């Protein structure tokens, strides 16, 4: 039987990306992305809202691009797969973390000063940047445009991790 592990997230970063480098020199960038669902309560008529936080991990060239161009409040479209890993905390307790391993990232929103219209640069810098599968050349990611400022306010306090 075939199986599929595919996740698509469209949301906003709750904090600036954290980039580090593995011993082999490859970049790893972690971000927290919030997705918010809103609806109108049938009984009270009040607007209700729930925010879900997602851990996203980028590797290699895509990690470098995410670390360089994404900022707290950036709107992003991310495709990837779910992965759960086991780790031991400082007290020796085994813990599990489920995260999204990103393979595609598209920055949403316009560039500052772009005036809302498209330009010839959009094709070169607004395209998605898939993560390279191997370091043997082949696929390379291009830098995406820097996102426009957002009104996503001080969400660090709300991040549960």
Coordinates of N, CA, C and O in Angstrom, one line a residue:
X1 N 0.8 -1.2 0.0 CA 0.0 0.0 0.0 C 0.9 1.2 0.0 O 1.8 1.3 0.8
X2 N 0.6 2.2 -0.8 CA 1.3 3.4 -0.9 C 1.0 4.4 0.2 O -0.1 4.3 0.8
X3 N 1.9 5.2 0.6 CA 1.7 6.2 1.6 C 2.2 7.6 1.2 O 3.1 7.6 0.4
X4 N 1.7 8.6 1.8 CA 2.1 10.0 1.5 C 2.3 10.7 2.8 O 1.5 10.6 3.7
X5 N 3.4 11.4 2.9 CA 3.7 12.3 4.1 C 4.0 13.6 3.5 O 5.2 14.0 3.2
X6 N 3.0 14.5 3.4 CA 3.1 15.8 2.7 C 2.4 16.8 3.6 O 1.2 16.6 4.0
X7 N 3.0 17.9 3.9 CA 2.4 19.0 4.6 C 2.6 20.3 3.9 O 3.6 20.6 3.3
X8 N 1.5 21.1 3.9 CA 1.6 22.4 3.3 C 1.1 23.4 4.4 O 0.1 23.2 5.0
X9 N 1.9 24.4 4.7 CA 1.7 25.4 5.7 C 1.7 26.8 5.1 O 2.7 27.1 4.3
X10 N 0.8 27.6 5.3 CA 0.8 29.0 5.0 C 0.6 29.8 6.3 O -0.5 29.6 6.9
X11 N 1.6 30.5 6.7 CA 1.4 31.2 8.0 C 2.5 32.3 8.2 O 3.1 32.7 7.2
X12 N 2.7 32.7 9.4 CA 3.6 33.8 9.7 C 4.6 33.3 10.8 O 4.3 32.6 11.7
X13 N 5.9 33.8 10.6 CA 6.9 33.4 11.6 C 6.7 34.1 12.9 O 6.4 35.3 12.9
X14 N 6.8 33.4 14.0 CA 6.6 34.0 15.3 C 7.8 34.5 15.9 O 7.8 35.2 17.0
X15 N 9.0 34.2 15.4 CA 10.3 34.7 15.8 C 11.3 34.7 14.7 O 11.0 34.0 13.7
X16 N 12.4 35.3 14.8 CA 13.4 35.3 13.8 C 14.0 33.8 13.7 O 14.0 33.1 14.7
X17 N 14.4 33.5 12.5 CA 15.0 32.1 12.3 C 16.3 31.9 13.1 O 17.0 32.9 13.4
X18 N 16.5 30.7 13.5 CA 17.7 30.3 14.2 C 18.5 29.4 13.3 O 18.1 28.3 13.0
X19 N 19.7 29.9 12.8 CA 20.5 29.1 11.9 C 21.8 28.6 12.7 O 22.4 29.4 13.4
X20 N 22.1 27.3 12.5 CA 23.4 26.8 13.0 C 24.0 25.9 11.9 O 23.3 25.6 10.9
X21 N 25.2 25.4 12.1 CA 25.9 24.6 11.1 C 26.3 23.3 11.7 O 26.8 23.2 12.9
X22 N 26.0 22.2 11.0 CA 26.4 20.9 11.4 C 27.9 20.7 11.3 O 28.6 21.5 10.6
X23 N 28.5 19.7 11.9 CA 30.0 19.5 11.8 C 30.5 19.4 10.3 O 31.6 19.7 10.0
X24 N 29.6 18.9 9.4 CA 30.0 18.8 8.0 C 29.8 20.1 7.2 O 30.1 20.1 6.0
X25 N 29.4 21.2 7.9 CA 29.3 22.5 7.3 C 28.0 22.8 6.7 O 27.8 24.0 6.3
X26 N 27.0 21.9 6.7 CA 25.7 22.2 6.2 C 24.9 23.0 7.2 O 24.9 22.7 8.4
X27 N 24.1 23.9 6.6 CA 23.3 24.8 7.5 C 22.0 24.1 7.9 O 21.4 23.3 7.1
X28 N 21.5 24.4 9.1 CA 20.2 24.0 9.6 C 19.5 25.2 10.1 O 20.1 25.9 11.0
X29 N 18.3 25.5 9.7 CA 17.6 26.7 10.2 C 16.2 26.2 10.7 O 15.5 25.4 10.1
X30 N 15.9 26.7 11.9 CA 14.6 26.4 12.6 C 13.8 27.6 12.7 O 14.3 28.7 13.0
X31 N 12.5 27.5 12.4 CA 11.5 28.6 12.6 C 10.3 28.1 13.2 O 10.0 26.8 13.2
X32 N 9.5 29.0 13.8 CA 8.2 28.6 14.3 C 7.2 29.4 13.5 O 7.3 30.6 13.4
X33 N 6.2 28.7 12.9 CA 5.2 29.3 12.0 C 3.8 29.1 12.6 O 3.5 28.0 13.1
X34 N 3.1 30.2 12.7 CA 1.7 30.2 13.2 C 0.7 30.2 12.1 O 0.9 30.9 11.1
X35 N -0.3 29.3 12.2 CA -1.4 29.3 11.3 C -2.6 29.6 12.2 O -2.7 29.0 13.3
X36 N -3.5 30.4 11.8 CA -4.7 30.8 12.5 C -6.0 30.5 11.8 O -6.1 30.8 10.6
X37 N -6.9 29.8 12.5 CA -8.2 29.5 11.9 C -9.2 30.4 12.7 O -9.2 30.5 13.9
X38 N -10.1 31.0 11.9 CA -11.1 31.8 12.6 C -12.5 31.4 12.0 O -12.6 30.9 10.9
X39 N -13.5 31.5 12.9 CA -14.9 31.2 12.5 C -15.8 32.0 13.4 O -15.4 32.6 14.4
X40 N -17.1 31.9 13.0 CA -18.1 32.6 13.8 C -18.9 31.5 14.6 O -19.4 30.6 14.1
X41 N -18.9 31.7 15.9 CA -19.6 30.8 16.8 C -21.1 30.8 16.5 O -21.7 31.9 16.5
X42 N -21.7 29.7 16.3 CA -23.1 29.6 15.9 C -24.0 30.0 17.0 O -25.1 30.6 16.7
X43 N -23.7 29.7 18.2 CA -24.5 30.0 19.4 C -24.5 31.5 19.8 O -25.5 32.2 19.9
X44 N -23.3 32.0 19.9 CA -23.1 33.4 20.4 C -22.9 34.4 19.3 O -23.2 35.6 19.6
X45 N -22.6 34.0 18.1 CA -22.3 34.9 17.0 C -21.0 35.6 17.1 O -20.6 36.4 16.3
X46 N -20.2 35.3 18.2 CA -18.8 35.8 18.4 C -17.8 35.2 17.4 O -17.9 34.1 17.0
X47 N -16.9 36.1 17.0 CA -15.8 35.6 16.2 C -14.8 34.8 17.1 O -14.4 35.3 18.1
X48 N -14.5 33.6 16.7 CA -13.6 32.7 17.4 C -12.3 32.5 16.6 O -12.3 32.6 15.4
X49 N -11.2 32.3 17.3 CA -9.9 32.1 16.6 C -9.1 31.1 17.4 O -9.1 31.1 18.6
X50 N -8.3 30.3 16.6 CA -7.4 29.4 17.3 C -6.1 29.4 16.4 O -6.1 29.4 15.2
X51 N -5.0 29.5 17.2 CA -3.7 29.6 16.5 C -2.9 28.3 16.8 O -2.8 27.8 18.0
X52 N -2.3 27.7 15.8 CA -1.5 26.5 15.9 C -0.1 26.8 15.5 O 0.1 27.5 14.6
X53 N 0.9 26.3 16.3 CA 2.3 26.6 16.1 C 2.9 25.4 15.5 O 2.7 24.3 15.9
X54 N 3.8 25.6 14.5 CA 4.4 24.5 13.8 C 5.9 24.7 13.8 O 6.4 25.8 13.5
X55 N 6.7 23.7 14.2 CA 8.1 23.7 14.1 C 8.5 23.4 12.7 O 8.1 22.3 12.2
X56 N 9.4 24.2 12.1 CA 9.8 24.0 10.7 C 11.3 23.9 10.7 O 12.0 24.8 11.3
X57 N 11.9 22.9 10.0 CA 13.4 22.8 9.9 C 13.7 22.8 8.4 O 13.2 22.0 7.6
X58 N 14.7 23.6 8.1 CA 15.2 23.7 6.7 C 16.7 23.2 6.8 O 17.4 23.4 7.8
X59 N 17.1 22.5 5.7 CA 18.5 22.0 5.6 C 19.2 22.6 4.4 O 18.5 23.0 3.4
X60 N 20.5 22.6 4.4 CA 21.4 23.0 3.3 C 21.1 24.4 2.8 O 21.0 25.3 3.6
X61 N 21.1 24.5 1.5 CA 20.9 25.8 0.9 C 19.6 26.5 1.2 O 19.6 27.7 1.5
X62 N 18.5 25.7 1.3 CA 17.3 26.3 1.7 C 17.3 26.9 3.1 O 16.7 27.9 3.5
X63 N 18.1 26.3 4.0 CA 18.3 26.8 5.4 C 19.1 28.1 5.3 O 18.7 29.0 6.1
X64 N 20.0 28.2 4.5 CA 20.8 29.5 4.4 C 19.8 30.6 3.9 O 19.9 31.7 4.4
X65 N 19.0 30.3 2.9 CA 18.1 31.3 2.3 C 17.1 31.7 3.4 O 16.8 32.9 3.6
X66 N 16.5 30.7 4.1 CA 15.5 31.0 5.1 C 16.1 31.9 6.2 O 15.5 32.9 6.7
X67 N 17.3 31.5 6.6 CA 18.0 32.3 7.7 C 18.3 33.7 7.3 O 18.3 34.6 8.1
X68 N 18.6 33.9 6.0 CA 19.0 35.2 5.5 C 17.8 36.1 5.3 O 17.9 37.3 5.6
X69 N 16.7 35.6 4.7 CA 15.7 36.4 4.2 C 14.4 36.4 5.1 O 13.6 37.4 5.0
X70 N 14.2 35.4 5.9 CA 13.0 35.4 6.7 C 13.2 36.2 8.0 O 14.3 36.2 8.6
X71 N 12.2 36.8 8.5 CA 12.2 37.6 9.8 C 10.9 37.3 10.5 O 9.9 36.9 9.9
X72 N 10.9 37.6 11.8 CA 9.7 37.5 12.6 C 8.6 38.3 11.9 O 8.8 39.4 11.4
X73 N 7.4 37.6 11.7 CA 6.3 38.2 11.0 C 6.2 37.9 9.6 O 5.2 38.2 8.9
X74 N 7.3 37.4 9.0 CA 7.2 37.1 7.5 C 6.1 36.1 7.2 O 5.9 35.1 8.0
X75 N 5.4 36.3 6.1 CA 4.4 35.3 5.6 C 5.1 34.3 4.7 O 5.8 34.8 3.8
X76 N 4.9 33.1 4.9 CA 5.5 32.0 4.1 C 4.6 30.9 3.7 O 3.6 30.6 4.4
X77 N 4.9 30.3 2.6 CA 4.3 29.1 2.1 C 5.3 28.0 2.2 O 6.4 28.2 1.7
X78 N 5.1 26.9 2.9 CA 6.1 25.9 3.1 C 5.5 24.5 2.8 O 4.4 24.2 3.2
X79 N 6.2 23.7 2.0 CA 5.9 22.3 1.8 C 7.0 21.5 2.4 O 8.1 21.8 2.3
X80 N 6.6 20.3 2.9 CA 7.5 19.4 3.5 C 6.9 18.2 4.0 O 5.8 17.8 3.5
X81 N 7.5 17.5 4.9 CA 7.0 16.2 5.5 C 7.1 16.3 7.0 O 8.0 17.0 7.5
X82 N 6.3 15.5 7.6 CA 6.3 15.4 9.1 C 7.4 14.4 9.5 O 7.6 13.4 8.9
X83 N 8.1 14.8 10.6 CA 9.1 13.8 11.1 C 9.1 13.9 12.6 O 9.1 15.0 13.2
X84 N 9.0 12.8 13.3 CA 9.1 12.8 14.7 C 10.5 12.2 15.2 O 10.9 11.2 14.6
X85 N 11.1 12.9 16.1 CA 12.4 12.4 16.6 C 12.4 12.3 18.1 O 11.7 13.1 18.7
X86 N 13.2 11.4 18.6 CA 13.3 11.2 20.0 C 14.6 11.8 20.5 O 15.6 11.7 19.8
X87 N 14.6 12.4 21.7 CA 15.7 13.0 22.3 C 15.6 13.0 23.8 O 14.6 12.7 24.3
X88 N 16.8 13.2 24.4 CA 16.8 13.1 25.9 C 17.1 14.5 26.4 O 18.1 15.1 26.0
X89 N 16.3 15.0 27.3 CA 16.5 16.3 27.9 C 17.6 16.3 29.0 O 18.2 15.3 29.3
X90 N 17.9 17.5 29.5 CA 19.0 17.6 30.5 C 18.8 16.8 31.7 O 19.7 16.5 32.5
X91 N 17.5 16.4 32.0 CA 17.2 15.6 33.2 C 17.2 14.1 32.9 O 16.9 13.3 33.8
X92 N 17.6 13.8 31.7 CA 17.6 12.4 31.3 C 16.3 11.8 30.9 O 16.1 10.6 30.7
X93 N 15.2 12.6 30.7 CA 13.9 12.2 30.3 C 13.8 12.1 28.8 O 14.2 13.1 28.1
X94 N 13.3 11.0 28.3 CA 13.2 10.9 26.8 C 12.0 11.7 26.4 O 10.9 11.6 27.0
X95 N 12.2 12.5 25.3 CA 11.1 13.3 24.8 C 11.0 13.1 23.3 O 11.9 12.6 22.7
X96 N 9.8 13.5 22.8 CA 9.6 13.4 21.3 C 9.2 14.7 20.8 O 8.5 15.5 21.4
X97 N 9.7 15.1 19.6 CA 9.3 16.3 18.9 C 8.9 16.0 17.5 O 9.6 15.2 16.8
X98 N 7.8 16.5 17.1 CA 7.3 16.4 15.7 C 7.5 17.7 15.0 O 7.1 18.8 15.5
X99 N 8.2 17.7 13.9 CA 8.5 18.9 13.1 C 8.2 18.7 11.7 O 8.1 17.5 11.2
X100 N 8.2 19.8 10.9 CA 8.1 19.7 9.5 C 9.4 19.9 8.9 O 10.1 20.9 9.2
X101 N 9.9 19.0 8.1 CA 11.1 19.1 7.4 C 10.8 19.7 6.0 O 10.2 19.1 5.2
X102 N 11.2 20.9 5.8 CA 10.8 21.7 4.6 C 11.6 21.3 3.4 O 12.8 21.1 3.5
X103 N 10.9 21.2 2.3 CA 11.7 21.0 1.0 C 11.4 22.1 0.0 O 12.1 22.2 -1.0
X104 N 10.4 22.9 0.3 CA 10.0 24.1 -0.6 C 9.6 25.2 0.3 O 8.8 25.0 1.3
X105 N 10.0 26.4 0.0 CA 9.6 27.6 0.7 C 9.4 28.7 -0.2 O 10.2 29.0 -1.1
X106 N 8.2 29.4 -0.1 CA 7.9 30.6 -0.9 C 7.6 31.7 0.0 O 6.7 31.6 0.9
X107 N 8.3 32.8 -0.1 CA 8.0 34.0 0.7 C 6.7 34.7 0.1 O 6.7 34.8 -1.1
X108 N 5.8 35.1 1.0 CA 4.6 35.7 0.5 C 4.6 37.2 0.8 O 5.4 37.6 1.7
X109 N 3.8 38.0 0.2 CA 3.8 39.4 0.4 C 4.8 40.1 -0.5 O 5.7 39.4 -1.1
X110 N 4.7 41.4 -0.7 CA 5.6 42.1 -1.6 C 6.9 42.5 -0.9 O 7.0 42.5 0.3
X111 N 7.8 43.0 -1.8 CA 9.0 43.6 -1.2 C 8.8 45.0 -0.9 O 8.0 45.7 -1.5
X112 N 9.5 45.5 0.2 CA 9.3 46.9 0.5 C 9.7 47.8 -0.6 O 10.7 47.6 -1.3
X113 N 8.8 48.8 -0.9 CA 9.1 49.8 -2.0 C 8.7 49.3 -3.3 O 9.0 50.0 -4.3
X114 N 8.1 48.1 -3.4 CA 7.8 47.6 -4.8 C 6.5 48.2 -5.3 O 6.2 48.0 -6.5
X115 N 5.8 48.9 -4.5 CA 4.6 49.5 -5.0 C 3.4 48.6 -5.3 O 2.4 49.0 -5.9
X116 N 3.5 47.3 -4.9 CA 2.4 46.4 -5.1 C 2.4 45.8 -6.4 O 1.7 44.8 -6.6
X117 N 3.0 46.3 -7.4 CA 3.0 45.7 -8.8 C 4.1 44.7 -8.9 O 5.0 44.6 -8.1
X118 N 4.0 43.9 -10.0 CA 5.1 43.0 -10.2 C 6.2 43.6 -11.1 O 6.0 44.6 -11.8
X119 N 7.4 43.1 -11.0 CA 8.5 43.6 -11.8 C 9.2 42.4 -12.5 O 8.9 41.3 -12.2
X120 N 10.1 42.7 -13.4 CA 10.8 41.7 -14.1 C 11.7 40.9 -13.1 O 12.0 39.7 -13.4
X121 N 12.0 41.4 -11.9 CA 12.8 40.7 -10.9 C 12.0 39.6 -10.2 O 12.6 38.7 -9.6
X122 N 10.7 39.6 -10.3 CA 9.9 38.6 -9.6 C 10.2 37.2 -10.1 O 10.2 36.3 -9.3
X123 N 10.5 37.0 -11.3 CA 10.8 35.7 -11.8 C 12.1 35.2 -11.2 O 12.2 34.0 -11.0
X124 N 13.1 36.0 -11.0 CA 14.3 35.6 -10.5 C 14.4 35.5 -9.0 O 15.0 34.6 -8.4
X125 N 13.7 36.3 -8.3 CA 13.8 36.3 -6.8 C 12.5 36.0 -6.1 O 12.5 35.9 -4.9
X126 N 11.4 35.8 -6.8 CA 10.2 35.5 -6.1 C 9.8 34.0 -6.2 O 8.8 33.6 -5.8
X127 N 10.6 33.2 -6.9 CA 10.3 31.8 -7.1 C 10.6 31.0 -5.8 O 11.4 31.4 -5.0
X128 N 10.0 29.8 -5.8 CA 10.2 29.0 -4.6 C 11.6 28.4 -4.7 O 12.3 28.4 -5.7
X129 N 12.1 28.0 -3.5 CA 13.5 27.5 -3.4 C 13.5 26.1 -2.8 O 13.5 26.0 -1.6
X130 N 13.4 25.1 -3.7 CA 13.4 23.7 -3.2 C 14.8 23.4 -2.6 O 15.8 23.8 -3.1
X131 N 14.7 22.6 -1.5 CA 16.0 22.2 -0.9 C 16.7 21.2 -1.8 O 16.1 20.3 -2.3
X132 N 18.0 21.3 -2.0 CA 18.7 20.3 -2.8 C 18.7 19.0 -2.1 O 18.8 18.9 -0.9
X133 N 18.6 17.9 -2.8 CA 18.5 16.6 -2.3 C 19.9 16.0 -2.0 O 20.1 15.3 -1.1
X134 N 20.9 16.4 -2.9 CA 22.2 15.9 -2.7 C 23.2 17.1 -2.9 O 22.9 18.1 -3.5
X135 N 24.4 16.9 -2.4 CA 25.4 18.0 -2.5 C 26.2 17.8 -3.8 O 27.2 18.5 -4.0
X136 N 25.8 16.9 -4.7 CA 26.6 16.6 -5.9 C 26.2 17.6 -7.1 O 26.3 17.2 -8.2
X137 N 25.8 18.8 -6.8 CA 25.5 19.7 -7.8 C 24.0 19.7 -8.1 O 23.2 19.7 -7.2
X138 N 23.6 19.5 -9.3 CA 22.2 19.4 -9.7 C 21.4 20.6 -9.3 O 21.6 21.6 -9.9
X139 N 20.5 20.5 -8.4 CA 19.5 21.5 -8.1 C 20.2 22.6 -7.2 O 20.8 22.3 -6.2
X140 N 19.9 23.8 -7.5 CA 20.4 24.9 -6.6 C 19.2 25.9 -6.3 O 18.3 26.0 -7.2
X141 N 19.2 26.4 -5.2 CA 18.2 27.4 -4.8 C 18.6 28.8 -5.0 O 19.8 29.1 -4.7
X142 N 17.7 29.6 -5.5 CA 18.0 31.1 -5.6 C 17.5 31.8 -4.5 O 16.4 31.5 -3.9
X143 N 18.1 32.9 -4.1 CA 17.6 33.7 -3.0 C 16.2 34.3 -3.3 O 16.0 34.7 -4.5
X144 N 15.3 34.3 -2.4 CA 13.9 34.8 -2.6 C 14.0 36.3 -2.2 O 14.9 36.7 -1.5
X145 N 13.0 37.0 -2.6 CA 12.9 38.5 -2.2 C 12.7 38.6 -0.7 O 12.1 37.8 -0.1
X146 N 13.2 39.7 -0.2 CA 12.9 40.0 1.2 C 11.5 40.4 1.4 O 10.9 41.2 0.7
X147 N 10.8 39.8 2.4 CA 9.4 40.1 2.6 C 9.0 41.5 3.1 O 9.9 42.1 3.7
X148 N 7.8 41.9 2.8 CA 7.3 43.2 3.3 C 7.2 43.1 4.8 O 7.0 42.1 5.3
X149 N 7.2 44.3 5.4 CA 6.9 44.4 6.8 C 5.5 43.9 7.1 O 4.6 44.0 6.3
X150 N 5.3 43.4 8.3 CA 4.0 42.8 8.6 C 3.6 43.4 10.0 O 4.4 43.9 10.7
X151 N 2.3 43.3 10.2 CA 1.8 43.8 11.5 C 1.6 42.7 12.5 O 0.8 42.7 13.4
X152 N 2.4 41.6 12.3 CA 2.4 40.5 13.2 C 3.1 40.8 14.5 O 4.3 40.9 14.5
X153 N 2.4 41.1 15.6 CA 2.9 41.7 16.8 C 3.4 40.7 17.8 O 2.8 39.8 18.1
X154 N 4.6 41.0 18.3 CA 5.2 40.4 19.5 C 4.6 39.0 19.9 O 4.0 38.8 20.9
X155 N 4.9 38.0 19.0 CA 4.3 36.7 19.3 C 5.3 35.8 20.1 O 4.9 34.7 20.4
X156 N 6.5 36.3 20.4 CA 7.4 35.4 21.1 C 6.8 34.9 22.4 O 7.1 33.8 22.8
X157 N 6.0 35.7 23.1 CA 5.5 35.4 24.4 C 4.5 34.2 24.2 O 4.2 33.5 25.2
X158 N 3.9 34.0 23.0 CA 2.9 33.0 22.8 C 3.4 31.7 22.3 O 2.7 30.7 22.2
X159 N 4.7 31.6 21.9 CA 5.2 30.4 21.4 C 5.4 29.4 22.5 O 6.1 29.7 23.5
X160 N 4.8 28.3 22.4 CA 4.8 27.3 23.5 C 6.1 26.5 23.6 O 6.2 25.6 24.4
X161 N 7.1 26.8 22.8 CA 8.3 26.0 22.8 C 9.5 26.9 22.7 O 9.5 28.0 22.4

